[in-house]
mmCIF file with all atom_site columns, C-alpha atoms in Angstrom:
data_model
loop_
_atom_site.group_PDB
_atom_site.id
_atom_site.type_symbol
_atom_site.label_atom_id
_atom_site.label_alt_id
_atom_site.label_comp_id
_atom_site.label_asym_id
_atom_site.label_entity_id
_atom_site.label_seq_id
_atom_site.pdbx_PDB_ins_code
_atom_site.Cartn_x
_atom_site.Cartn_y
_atom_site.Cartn_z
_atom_site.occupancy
_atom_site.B_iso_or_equiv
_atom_site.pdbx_formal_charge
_atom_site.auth_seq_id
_atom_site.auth_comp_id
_atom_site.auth_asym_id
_atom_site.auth_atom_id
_atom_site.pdbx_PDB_model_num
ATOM 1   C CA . UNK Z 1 1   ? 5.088  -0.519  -19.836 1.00 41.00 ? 1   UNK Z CA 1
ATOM 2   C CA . UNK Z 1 2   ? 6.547  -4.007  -20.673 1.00 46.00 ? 2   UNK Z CA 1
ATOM 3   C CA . UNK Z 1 3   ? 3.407  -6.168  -18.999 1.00 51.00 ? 3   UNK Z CA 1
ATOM 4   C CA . UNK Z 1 4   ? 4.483  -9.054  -16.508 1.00 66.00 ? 4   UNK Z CA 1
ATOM 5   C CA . UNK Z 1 5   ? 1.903  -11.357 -15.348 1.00 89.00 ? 5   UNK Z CA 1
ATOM 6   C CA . UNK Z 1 6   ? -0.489 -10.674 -13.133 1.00 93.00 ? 6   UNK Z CA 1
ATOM 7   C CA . UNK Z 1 7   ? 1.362  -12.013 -10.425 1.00 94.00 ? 7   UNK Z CA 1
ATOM 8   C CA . UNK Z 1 8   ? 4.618  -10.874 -10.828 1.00 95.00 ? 8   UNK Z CA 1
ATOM 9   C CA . UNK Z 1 9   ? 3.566  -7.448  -11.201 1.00 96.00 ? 9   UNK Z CA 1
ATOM 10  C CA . UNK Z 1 10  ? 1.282  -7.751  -7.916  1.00 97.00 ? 10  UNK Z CA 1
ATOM 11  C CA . UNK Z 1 11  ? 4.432  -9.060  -6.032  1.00 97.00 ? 11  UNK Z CA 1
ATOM 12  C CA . UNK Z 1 12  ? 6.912  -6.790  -7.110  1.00 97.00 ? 12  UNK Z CA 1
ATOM 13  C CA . UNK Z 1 13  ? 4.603  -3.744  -6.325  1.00 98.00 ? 13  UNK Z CA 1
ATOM 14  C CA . UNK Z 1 14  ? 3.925  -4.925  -2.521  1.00 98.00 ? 14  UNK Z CA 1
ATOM 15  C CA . UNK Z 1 15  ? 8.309  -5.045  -2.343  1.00 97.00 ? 15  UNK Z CA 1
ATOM 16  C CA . UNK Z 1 16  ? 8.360  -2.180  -3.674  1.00 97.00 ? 16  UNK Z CA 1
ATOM 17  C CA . UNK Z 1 17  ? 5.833  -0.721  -0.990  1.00 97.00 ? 17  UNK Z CA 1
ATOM 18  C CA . UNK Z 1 18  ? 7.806  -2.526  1.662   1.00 96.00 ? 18  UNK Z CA 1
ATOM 19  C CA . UNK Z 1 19  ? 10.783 -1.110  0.763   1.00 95.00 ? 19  UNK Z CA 1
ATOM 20  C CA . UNK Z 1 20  ? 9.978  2.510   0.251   1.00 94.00 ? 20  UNK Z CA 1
ATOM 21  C CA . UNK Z 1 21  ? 8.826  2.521   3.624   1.00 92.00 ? 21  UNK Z CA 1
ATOM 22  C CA . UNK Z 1 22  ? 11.289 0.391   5.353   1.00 92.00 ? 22  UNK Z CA 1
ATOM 23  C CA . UNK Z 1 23  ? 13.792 3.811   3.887   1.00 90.00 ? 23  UNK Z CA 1
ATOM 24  C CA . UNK Z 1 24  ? 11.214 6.174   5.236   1.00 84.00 ? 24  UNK Z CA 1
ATOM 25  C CA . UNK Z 1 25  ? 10.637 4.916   8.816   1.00 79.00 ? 25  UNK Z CA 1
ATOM 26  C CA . UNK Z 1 26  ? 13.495 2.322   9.844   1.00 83.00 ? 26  UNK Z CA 1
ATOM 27  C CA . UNK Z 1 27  ? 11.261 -0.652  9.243   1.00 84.00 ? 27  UNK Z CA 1
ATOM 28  C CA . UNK Z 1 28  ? 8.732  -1.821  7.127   1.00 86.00 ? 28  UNK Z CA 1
ATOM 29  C CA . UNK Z 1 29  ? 5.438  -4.260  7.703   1.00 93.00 ? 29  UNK Z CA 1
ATOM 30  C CA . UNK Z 1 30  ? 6.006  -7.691  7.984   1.00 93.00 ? 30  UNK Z CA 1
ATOM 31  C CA . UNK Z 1 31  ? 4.436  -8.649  5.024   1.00 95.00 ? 31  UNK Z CA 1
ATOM 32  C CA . UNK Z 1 32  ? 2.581  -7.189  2.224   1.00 97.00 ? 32  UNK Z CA 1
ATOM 33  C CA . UNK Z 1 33  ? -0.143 -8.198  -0.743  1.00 98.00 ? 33  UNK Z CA 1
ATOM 34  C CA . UNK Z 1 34  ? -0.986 -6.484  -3.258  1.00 98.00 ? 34  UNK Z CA 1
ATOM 35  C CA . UNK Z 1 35  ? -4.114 -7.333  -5.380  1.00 98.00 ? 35  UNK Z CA 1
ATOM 36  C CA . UNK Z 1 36  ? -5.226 -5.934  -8.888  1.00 97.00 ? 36  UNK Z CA 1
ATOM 37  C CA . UNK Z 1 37  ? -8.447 -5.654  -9.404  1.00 97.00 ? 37  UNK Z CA 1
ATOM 38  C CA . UNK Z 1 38  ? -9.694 -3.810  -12.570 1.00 97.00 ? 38  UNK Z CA 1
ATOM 39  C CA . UNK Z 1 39  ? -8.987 -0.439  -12.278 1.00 98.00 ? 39  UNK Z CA 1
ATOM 40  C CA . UNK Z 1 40  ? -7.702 -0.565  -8.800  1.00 98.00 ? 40  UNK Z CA 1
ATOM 41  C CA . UNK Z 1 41  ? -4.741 -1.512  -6.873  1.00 98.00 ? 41  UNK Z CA 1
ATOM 42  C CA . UNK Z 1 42  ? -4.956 -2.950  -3.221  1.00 98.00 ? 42  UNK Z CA 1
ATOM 43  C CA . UNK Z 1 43  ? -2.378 -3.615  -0.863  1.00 98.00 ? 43  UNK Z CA 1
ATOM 44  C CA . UNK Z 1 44  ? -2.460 -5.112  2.467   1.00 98.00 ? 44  UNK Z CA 1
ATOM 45  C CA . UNK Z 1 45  ? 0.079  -4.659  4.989   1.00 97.00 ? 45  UNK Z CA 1
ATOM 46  C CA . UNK Z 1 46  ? 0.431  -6.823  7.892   1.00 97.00 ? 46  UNK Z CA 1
ATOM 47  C CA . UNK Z 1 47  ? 2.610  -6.710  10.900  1.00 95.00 ? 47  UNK Z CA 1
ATOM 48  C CA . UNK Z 1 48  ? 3.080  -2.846  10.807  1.00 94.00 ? 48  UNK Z CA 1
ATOM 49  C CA . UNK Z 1 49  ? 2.792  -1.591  14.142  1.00 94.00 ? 49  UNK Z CA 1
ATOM 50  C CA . UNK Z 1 50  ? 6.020  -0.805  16.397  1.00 91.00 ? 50  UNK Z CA 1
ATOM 51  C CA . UNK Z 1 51  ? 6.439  -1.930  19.494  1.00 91.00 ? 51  UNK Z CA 1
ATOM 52  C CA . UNK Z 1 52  ? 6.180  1.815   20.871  1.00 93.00 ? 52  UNK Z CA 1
ATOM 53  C CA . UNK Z 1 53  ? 2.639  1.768   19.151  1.00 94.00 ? 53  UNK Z CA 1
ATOM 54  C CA . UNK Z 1 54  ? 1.365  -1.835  20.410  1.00 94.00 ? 54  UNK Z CA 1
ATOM 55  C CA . UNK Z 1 55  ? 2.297  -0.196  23.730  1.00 95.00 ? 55  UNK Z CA 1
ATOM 56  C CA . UNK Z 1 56  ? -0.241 2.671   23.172  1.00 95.00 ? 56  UNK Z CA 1
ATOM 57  C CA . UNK Z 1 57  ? -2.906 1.095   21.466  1.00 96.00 ? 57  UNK Z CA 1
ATOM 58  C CA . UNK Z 1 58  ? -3.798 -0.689  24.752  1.00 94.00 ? 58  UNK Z CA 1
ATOM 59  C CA . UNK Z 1 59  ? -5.864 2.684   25.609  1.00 95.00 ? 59  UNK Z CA 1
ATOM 60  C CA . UNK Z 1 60  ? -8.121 4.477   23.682  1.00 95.00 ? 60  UNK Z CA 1
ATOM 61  C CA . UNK Z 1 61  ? -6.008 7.807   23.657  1.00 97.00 ? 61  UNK Z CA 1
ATOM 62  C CA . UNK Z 1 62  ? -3.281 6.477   22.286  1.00 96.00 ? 62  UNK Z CA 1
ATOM 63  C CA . UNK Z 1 63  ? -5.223 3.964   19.450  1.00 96.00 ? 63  UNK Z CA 1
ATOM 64  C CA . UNK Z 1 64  ? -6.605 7.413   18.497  1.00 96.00 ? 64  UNK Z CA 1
ATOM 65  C CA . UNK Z 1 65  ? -3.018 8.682   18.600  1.00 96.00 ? 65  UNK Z CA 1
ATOM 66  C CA . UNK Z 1 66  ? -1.671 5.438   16.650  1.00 95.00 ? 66  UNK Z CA 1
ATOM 67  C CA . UNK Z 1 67  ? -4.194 6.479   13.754  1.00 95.00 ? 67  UNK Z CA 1
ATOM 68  C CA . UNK Z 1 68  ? -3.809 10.403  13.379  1.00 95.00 ? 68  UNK Z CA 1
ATOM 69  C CA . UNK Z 1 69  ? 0.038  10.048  13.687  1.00 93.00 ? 69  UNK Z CA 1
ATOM 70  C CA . UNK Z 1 70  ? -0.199 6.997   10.670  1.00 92.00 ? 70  UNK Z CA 1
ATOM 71  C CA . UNK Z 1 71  ? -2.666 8.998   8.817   1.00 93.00 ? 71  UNK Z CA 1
ATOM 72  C CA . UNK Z 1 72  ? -0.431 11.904  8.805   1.00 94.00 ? 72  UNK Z CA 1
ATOM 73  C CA . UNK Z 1 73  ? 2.713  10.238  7.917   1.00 90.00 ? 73  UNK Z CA 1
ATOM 74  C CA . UNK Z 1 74  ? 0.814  8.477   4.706   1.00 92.00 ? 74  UNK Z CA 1
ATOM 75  C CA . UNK Z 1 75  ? -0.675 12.198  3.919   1.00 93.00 ? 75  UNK Z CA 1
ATOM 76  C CA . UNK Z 1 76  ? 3.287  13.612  3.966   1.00 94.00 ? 76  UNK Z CA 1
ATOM 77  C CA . UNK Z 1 77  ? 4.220  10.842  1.894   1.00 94.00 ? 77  UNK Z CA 1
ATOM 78  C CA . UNK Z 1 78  ? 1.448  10.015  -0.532  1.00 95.00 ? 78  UNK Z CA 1
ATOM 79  C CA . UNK Z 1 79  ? 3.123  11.679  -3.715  1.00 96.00 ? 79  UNK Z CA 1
ATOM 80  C CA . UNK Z 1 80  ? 5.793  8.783   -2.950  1.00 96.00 ? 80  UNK Z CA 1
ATOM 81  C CA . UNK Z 1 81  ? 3.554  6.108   -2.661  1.00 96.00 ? 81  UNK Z CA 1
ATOM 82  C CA . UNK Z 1 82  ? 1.187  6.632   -5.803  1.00 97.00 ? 82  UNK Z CA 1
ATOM 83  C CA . UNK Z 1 83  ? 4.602  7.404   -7.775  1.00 98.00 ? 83  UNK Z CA 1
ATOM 84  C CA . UNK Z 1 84  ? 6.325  3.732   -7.150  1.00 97.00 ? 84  UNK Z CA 1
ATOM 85  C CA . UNK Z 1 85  ? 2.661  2.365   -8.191  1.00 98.00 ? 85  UNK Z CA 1
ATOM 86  C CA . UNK Z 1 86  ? 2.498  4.198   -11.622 1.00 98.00 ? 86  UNK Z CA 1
ATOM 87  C CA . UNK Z 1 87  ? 6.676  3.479   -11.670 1.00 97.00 ? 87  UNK Z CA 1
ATOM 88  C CA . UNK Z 1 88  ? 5.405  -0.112  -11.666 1.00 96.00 ? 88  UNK Z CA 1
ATOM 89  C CA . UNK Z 1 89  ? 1.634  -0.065  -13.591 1.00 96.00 ? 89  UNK Z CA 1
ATOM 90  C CA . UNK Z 1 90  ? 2.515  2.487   -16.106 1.00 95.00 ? 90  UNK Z CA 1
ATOM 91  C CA . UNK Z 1 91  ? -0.748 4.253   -15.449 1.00 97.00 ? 91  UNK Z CA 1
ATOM 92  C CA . UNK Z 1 92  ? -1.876 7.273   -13.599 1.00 98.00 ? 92  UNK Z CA 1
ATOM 93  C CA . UNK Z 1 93  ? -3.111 7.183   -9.912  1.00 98.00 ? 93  UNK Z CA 1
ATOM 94  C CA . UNK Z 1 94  ? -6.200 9.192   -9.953  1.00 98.00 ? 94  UNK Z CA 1
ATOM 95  C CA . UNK Z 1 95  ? -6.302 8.975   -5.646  1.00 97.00 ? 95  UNK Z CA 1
ATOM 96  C CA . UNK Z 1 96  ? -5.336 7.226   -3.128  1.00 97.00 ? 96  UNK Z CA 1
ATOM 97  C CA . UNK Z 1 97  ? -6.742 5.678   0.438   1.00 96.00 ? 97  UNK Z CA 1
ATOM 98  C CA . UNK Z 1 98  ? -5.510 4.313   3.386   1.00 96.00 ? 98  UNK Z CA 1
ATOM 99  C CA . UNK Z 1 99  ? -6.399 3.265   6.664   1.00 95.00 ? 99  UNK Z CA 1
ATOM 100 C CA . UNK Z 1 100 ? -4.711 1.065   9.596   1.00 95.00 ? 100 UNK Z CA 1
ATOM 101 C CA . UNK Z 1 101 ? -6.132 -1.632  12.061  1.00 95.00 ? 101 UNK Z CA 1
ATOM 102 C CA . UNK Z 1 102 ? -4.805 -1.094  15.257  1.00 93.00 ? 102 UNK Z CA 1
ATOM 103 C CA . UNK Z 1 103 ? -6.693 -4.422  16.586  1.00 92.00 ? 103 UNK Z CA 1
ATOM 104 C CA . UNK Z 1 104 ? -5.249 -6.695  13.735  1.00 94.00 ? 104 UNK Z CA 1
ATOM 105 C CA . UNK Z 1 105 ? -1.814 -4.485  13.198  1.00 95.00 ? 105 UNK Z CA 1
ATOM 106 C CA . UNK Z 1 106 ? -2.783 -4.263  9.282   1.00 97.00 ? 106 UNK Z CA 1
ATOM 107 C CA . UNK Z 1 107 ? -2.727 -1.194  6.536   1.00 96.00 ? 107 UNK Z CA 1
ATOM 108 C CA . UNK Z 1 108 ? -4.339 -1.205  3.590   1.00 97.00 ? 108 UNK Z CA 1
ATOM 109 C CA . UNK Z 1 109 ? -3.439 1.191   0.871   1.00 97.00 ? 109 UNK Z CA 1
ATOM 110 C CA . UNK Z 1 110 ? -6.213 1.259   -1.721  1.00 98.00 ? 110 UNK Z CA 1
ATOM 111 C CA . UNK Z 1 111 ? -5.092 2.874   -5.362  1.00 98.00 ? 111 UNK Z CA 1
ATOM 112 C CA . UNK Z 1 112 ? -7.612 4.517   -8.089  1.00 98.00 ? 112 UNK Z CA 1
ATOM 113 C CA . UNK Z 1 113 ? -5.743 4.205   -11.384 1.00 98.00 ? 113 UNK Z CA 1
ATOM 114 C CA . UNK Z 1 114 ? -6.890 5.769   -14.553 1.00 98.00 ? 114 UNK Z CA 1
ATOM 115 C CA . UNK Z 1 115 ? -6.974 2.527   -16.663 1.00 97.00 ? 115 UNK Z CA 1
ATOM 116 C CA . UNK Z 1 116 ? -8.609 -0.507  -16.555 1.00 97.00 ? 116 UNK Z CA 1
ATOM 117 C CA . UNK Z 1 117 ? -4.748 -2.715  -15.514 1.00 96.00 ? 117 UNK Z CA 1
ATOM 118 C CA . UNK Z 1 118 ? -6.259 -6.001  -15.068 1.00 94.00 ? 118 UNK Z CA 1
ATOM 119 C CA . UNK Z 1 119 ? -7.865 -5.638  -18.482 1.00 94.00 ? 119 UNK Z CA 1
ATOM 120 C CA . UNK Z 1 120 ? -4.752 -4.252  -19.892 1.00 93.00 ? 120 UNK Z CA 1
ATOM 121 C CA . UNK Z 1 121 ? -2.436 -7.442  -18.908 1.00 92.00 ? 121 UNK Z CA 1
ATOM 122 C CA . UNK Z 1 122 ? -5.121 -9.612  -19.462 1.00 89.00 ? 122 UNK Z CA 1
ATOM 123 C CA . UNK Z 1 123 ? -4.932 -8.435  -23.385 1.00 89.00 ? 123 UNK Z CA 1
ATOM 124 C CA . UNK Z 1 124 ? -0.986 -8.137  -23.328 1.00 86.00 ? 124 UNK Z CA 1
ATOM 125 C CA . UNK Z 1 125 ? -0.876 -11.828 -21.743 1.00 82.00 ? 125 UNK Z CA 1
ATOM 126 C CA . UNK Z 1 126 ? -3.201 -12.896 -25.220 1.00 81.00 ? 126 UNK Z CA 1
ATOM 127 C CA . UNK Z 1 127 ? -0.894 -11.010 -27.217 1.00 73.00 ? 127 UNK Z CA 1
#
């Protein structure tokens, strides 16, 4: 893996993100960060609800509906999401989480890798 900084790997992960799922469902969130932090990598999503789904999150049913239907669309798709974040790391996802907000219209996507990566571009930023 050629190491970028910190920064510039962190930003071109969250386009990356936004992109892959901008292919995948028509649009894409709003806006995305994405945060390394040791051995983990944490994205936040904001702005991803449709208008069909701000619609139905007005009643419980369809907040509950919001989630399961979210939740299975990240379980169909997972493979693709851990595979552009070891594309761009150069490590191994070990799992994966995610969860939505339907009150703030916000995903987070939380990644286990199998290396310490702020450690590692802390080092290749010395070298």
């Amino acid at each position: 893996m050629s190491i970028l900084s910190k920064k510039r790997l962190e930003a071109e992960i969250s386009e990356a993100l936004i992109r892959f799922q901008r292919e995948l469902m028509g649009r894409g969130p709003q806006e995305a960060k994405t945060y390394i932090l040791k051995d983990m990598v944490i994205t936040r999503f904001k702005g991803v609800l449709t208008v069909e789904e701000k619609h139905l999150i007005g009643t419980d049913n369809g907040r509950k509906l919001v989630k399961q239907a979210r939740q299975l669309l990240r379980e169909m798709y997972s493979k693709e999401f851990e595979e552009i974040v070891e594309r761009y790391t150069g490590c191994k996802v070990l799992s994966s989480h995610s969860d939505i907000s339907t009150k703030m219209g916000e995903r987070i996507e939380v990644f286990i890798m199998d290396k310490d990566l702020e450690r590692m571009i802390e080092a290749a930023s010395k070298a």
